[in-house]
PDB file of C-alpha atoms in Angstrom:
ATOM      1  CA  MET O   1      -0.125   0.190   0.231  1.00 82.00           C
ATOM      2  CA  ARG O   2       1.489   3.384  -0.544  1.00 87.00           C
ATOM      3  CA  ARG O   3      -0.317   6.548   0.956  1.00 87.00           C
ATOM      4  CA  GLU O   4       0.897  10.448   0.445  1.00 91.00           C
ATOM      5  CA  PHE O   5       0.197  13.198   2.245  1.00 86.00           C
ATOM      6  CA  THR O   6       1.443  16.786   3.117  1.00 92.00           C
ATOM      7  CA  CYS O   7       3.858  17.060   6.124  1.00 90.00           C
ATOM      8  CA  ILE O   8       2.317  19.793   8.268  1.00 88.00           C
ATOM      9  CA  ILE O   9       5.349  19.996  10.918  1.00 88.00           C
ATOM     10  CA  CYS O  10       7.083  22.938   9.246  1.00 88.00           C
ATOM     11  CA  PRO O  11       6.348  25.758   6.804  1.00 90.00           C
ATOM     12  CA  VAL O  12       8.274  23.311   4.015  1.00 90.00           C
ATOM     13  CA  SER O  13       5.116  21.552   3.889  1.00 92.00           C
ATOM     14  CA  CYS O  14       6.730  18.171   2.252  1.00 92.00           C
ATOM     15  CA  GLN O  15       4.891  15.799   0.061  1.00 94.00           C
ATOM     16  CA  LEU O  16       5.589  12.847   1.576  1.00 93.00           C
ATOM     17  CA  ARG O  17       5.144   9.458  -0.270  1.00 92.00           C
ATOM     18  CA  VAL O  18       4.892   6.339   2.467  1.00 91.00           C
ATOM     19  CA  SER O  19       5.209   2.697   1.269  1.00 90.00           C
ATOM     20  CA  CYS O  20       3.325   0.238   3.814  1.00 85.00           C
ATOM     21  CA  VAL O  21       3.562  -3.579   4.144  1.00 85.00           C
ATOM     22  CA  GLY O  22       2.013  -5.343   6.364  1.00 80.00           C
ATOM     23  CA  GLY O  23       0.746  -2.673   8.521  1.00 74.00           C
ATOM     24  CA  GLY O  24       4.747  -1.870   8.880  1.00 80.00           C
ATOM     25  CA  ILE O  25       6.398   1.330   7.103  1.00 83.00           C
ATOM     26  CA  LYS O  26       8.592  -0.214   4.170  1.00 86.00           C
ATOM     27  CA  LEU O  27      10.034   3.416   2.789  1.00 88.00           C
ATOM     28  CA  ILE O  28       9.418   7.290   3.153  1.00 90.00           C
ATOM     29  CA  GLU O  29      10.282   9.483   0.604  1.00 90.00           C
ATOM     30  CA  GLY O  30      10.031  13.437   0.394  1.00 92.00           C
ATOM     31  CA  ALA O  31      10.672  14.300   3.733  1.00 90.00           C
ATOM     32  CA  LEU O  32      13.870  16.987   3.651  1.00 91.00           C
ATOM     33  CA  CYS O  33      14.147  16.683   7.297  1.00 87.00           C
ATOM     34  CA  SER O  34      14.126  13.730  10.272  1.00 84.00           C
ATOM     35  CA  LYS O  35      10.730  15.648  11.565  1.00 89.00           C
ATOM     36  CA  GLY O  36       8.669  14.822   7.976  1.00 88.00           C
ATOM     37  CA  LYS O  37       9.594  11.076   8.769  1.00 88.00           C
ATOM     38  CA  ARG O  38       8.605  10.919  12.244  1.00 89.00           C
ATOM     39  CA  TYR O  39       5.203  12.961  11.608  1.00 89.00           C
ATOM     40  CA  ALA O  40       4.780  10.089   8.672  1.00 89.00           C
ATOM     41  CA  GLU O  41       5.177   7.427  11.233  1.00 87.00           C
ATOM     42  CA  LYS O  42       2.832   9.313  14.033  1.00 89.00           C
ATOM     43  CA  GLU O  43       0.279   9.888  11.163  1.00 88.00           C
ATOM     44  CA  LEU O  44       0.334   6.314  10.098  1.00 85.00           C
ATOM     45  CA  HIS O  45      -0.276   4.917  13.606  1.00 86.00           C
ATOM     46  CA  CYS O  46      -1.329   7.488  15.485  1.00 88.00           C
ATOM     47  CA  PRO O  47      -2.742  10.551  14.106  1.00 92.00           C
ATOM     48  CA  THR O  48      -3.001  13.674  16.773  1.00 93.00           C
ATOM     49  CA  ARG O  49      -4.546  17.209  16.431  1.00 93.00           C
ATOM     50  CA  SER O  50      -4.317  20.287  18.581  1.00 95.00           C
ATOM     51  CA  LEU O  51      -7.738  21.246  19.365  1.00 98.00           C
ATOM     52  CA  THR O  52      -9.155  24.878  19.172  1.00 98.00           C
ATOM     53  CA  THR O  53     -12.618  25.941  19.508  1.00 98.00           C
ATOM     54  CA  THR O  54     -14.885  28.067  21.616  1.00 98.00           C
ATOM     55  CA  ILE O  55     -17.019  27.418  25.185  1.00 98.00           C
ATOM     56  CA  GLU O  56     -20.269  29.643  26.076  1.00 98.00           C
ATOM     57  CA  VAL O  57     -19.720  32.091  29.099  1.00 98.00           C
ATOM     58  CA  ILE O  58     -22.572  32.399  31.412  1.00 97.00           C
ATOM     59  CA  GLY O  59     -22.341  36.290  32.912  1.00 97.00           C
ATOM     60  CA  GLY O  60     -19.910  37.358  31.025  1.00 97.00           C
ATOM     61  CA  GLU O  61     -18.690  40.463  28.955  1.00 97.00           C
ATOM     62  CA  HIS O  62     -18.547  38.087  26.094  1.00 97.00           C
ATOM     63  CA  ARG O  63     -21.012  35.103  25.191  1.00 97.00           C
ATOM     64  CA  LEU O  64     -18.071  33.197  24.136  1.00 98.00           C
ATOM     65  CA  VAL O  65     -14.605  32.220  25.346  1.00 98.00           C
ATOM     66  CA  SER O  66     -11.610  30.951  22.999  1.00 98.00           C
ATOM     67  CA  VAL O  67     -10.019  27.661  24.323  1.00 98.00           C
ATOM     68  CA  LYS O  68      -7.094  25.130  23.331  1.00 98.00           C
ATOM     69  CA  SER O  69      -6.080  22.192  24.083  1.00 98.00           C
ATOM     70  CA  ASP O  70      -3.255  21.631  26.455  1.00 98.00           C
ATOM     71  CA  GLN O  71      -1.673  18.702  24.204  1.00 97.00           C
ATOM     72  CA  GLU O  72      -2.478  17.049  20.983  1.00 95.00           C
ATOM     73  CA  LEU O  73      -5.459  14.606  21.164  1.00 97.00           C
ATOM     74  CA  GLN O  74      -5.645  11.495  19.165  1.00 95.00           C
ATOM     75  CA  ARG O  75      -7.802  12.546  15.743  1.00 94.00           C
ATOM     76  CA  GLN O  76     -11.018  10.022  16.224  1.00 95.00           C
ATOM     77  CA  LEU O  77     -11.425  11.975  19.507  1.00 97.00           C
ATOM     78  CA  LEU O  78     -11.958  15.163  18.185  1.00 97.00           C
ATOM     79  CA  MET O  79     -15.629  15.090  17.649  1.00 97.00           C
ATOM     80  CA  PRO O  80     -16.497  13.401  20.805  1.00 98.00           C
ATOM     81  CA  VAL O  81     -14.714  15.957  22.484  1.00 98.00           C
ATOM     82  CA  MET O  82     -16.116  19.033  20.550  1.00 98.00           C
ATOM     83  CA  ARG O  83     -19.456  17.428  21.230  1.00 97.00           C
ATOM     84  CA  HIS O  84     -18.574  17.606  25.007  1.00 97.00           C
ATOM     85  CA  LEU O  85     -17.583  20.922  24.930  1.00 98.00           C
ATOM     86  CA  ALA O  86     -20.574  22.080  22.711  1.00 97.00           C
ATOM     87  CA  ARG O  87     -22.690  21.221  26.181  1.00 97.00           C
ATOM     88  CA  LEU O  88     -20.324  23.026  28.474  1.00 97.00           C
ATOM     89  CA  LYS O  89     -21.119  26.490  29.651  1.00 98.00           C
ATOM     90  CA  VAL O  90     -18.402  28.388  32.122  1.00 98.00           C
ATOM     91  CA  PRO O  91     -19.261  31.267  34.434  1.00 98.00           C
ATOM     92  CA  ALA O  92     -17.038  34.275  34.222  1.00 98.00           C
ATOM     93  CA  PRO O  93     -14.752  35.889  35.202  1.00 98.00           C
ATOM     94  CA  ILE O  94     -12.144  33.553  33.251  1.00 98.00           C
ATOM     95  CA  LYS O  95      -8.398  33.961  33.127  1.00 98.00           C
ATOM     96  CA  ILE O  96      -5.949  33.414  30.042  1.00 98.00           C
ATOM     97  CA  GLY O  97      -4.533  29.566  30.693  1.00 98.00           C
ATOM     98  CA  GLN O  98      -7.504  28.758  33.150  1.00 98.00           C
ATOM     99  CA  VAL O  99      -8.624  25.023  32.788  1.00 98.00           C
ATOM    100  CA  LEU O 100     -12.105  24.900  32.010  1.00 98.00           C
ATOM    101  CA  ALA O 101     -12.173  21.280  31.247  1.00 98.00           C
ATOM    102  CA  ALA O 102      -9.631  19.071  33.146  1.00 98.00           C
ATOM    103  CA  ASP O 103      -8.776  15.887  31.824  1.00 98.00           C
ATOM    104  CA  ILE O 104     -11.516  15.629  28.795  1.00 97.00           C
ATOM    105  CA  LEU O 105     -13.256  12.763  28.594  1.00 97.00           C
ATOM    106  CA  ALA O 106     -10.240  10.795  30.365  1.00 97.00           C
ATOM    107  CA  THR O 107      -7.735  11.955  27.821  1.00 96.00           C
ATOM    108  CA  GLY O 108      -5.211  13.505  30.278  1.00 97.00           C
ATOM    109  CA  VAL O 109      -5.903  16.514  28.186  1.00 98.00           C
ATOM    110  CA  ASN O 110      -7.063  19.899  29.668  1.00 98.00           C
ATOM    111  CA  ILE O 111      -8.953  22.638  27.555  1.00 98.00           C
ATOM    112  CA  VAL O 112      -7.630  25.803  28.761  1.00 98.00           C
ATOM    113  CA  ALA O 113      -9.016  29.393  28.265  1.00 98.00           C
ATOM    114  CA  THR O 114      -7.161  31.444  25.489  1.00 98.00           C
ATOM    115  CA  ARG O 115      -8.670  34.736  26.558  1.00 97.00           C
ATOM    116  CA  MET O 116      -9.830  36.628  29.414  1.00 98.00           C
ATOM    117  CA  VAL O 117     -13.583  37.096  30.212  1.00 98.00           C
ATOM    118  CA  ASN O 118     -14.573  39.684  32.569  1.00 98.00           C
ATOM    119  CA  LYS O 119     -17.939  39.639  34.375  1.00 96.00           C
ATOM    120  CA  GLY O 120     -20.683  41.504  32.251  1.00 88.00           C
ATOM    121  CA  ASP O 121     -22.841  44.144  33.457  1.00 77.00           C
TER     122      ASP O 121
END
């Protein structure tokens, strides 16, 4: 089997071609650095992504607060985490870096605020 994809680790965006045999990687072509090779291995065996979204705020000067995951999540968990966060409402005030959802869905990943939200009038 052969897979092709674009490396997203650095701005070069190498076009990777990966040949697999029996679930293992036989050859990685197109990677201009070792980071590309590591990315290809990770992408094939356990792809992960950072998550950025918003959470509803109760009693704040803004209706939503922007948030991000403090670690990457397995790609197949992104939508279940998003559904969970869509139901979450957090009270103001909120500080930058405040953990708004600890150990989300027992993943070990925290969801943290990326902006401050003061109490509303």
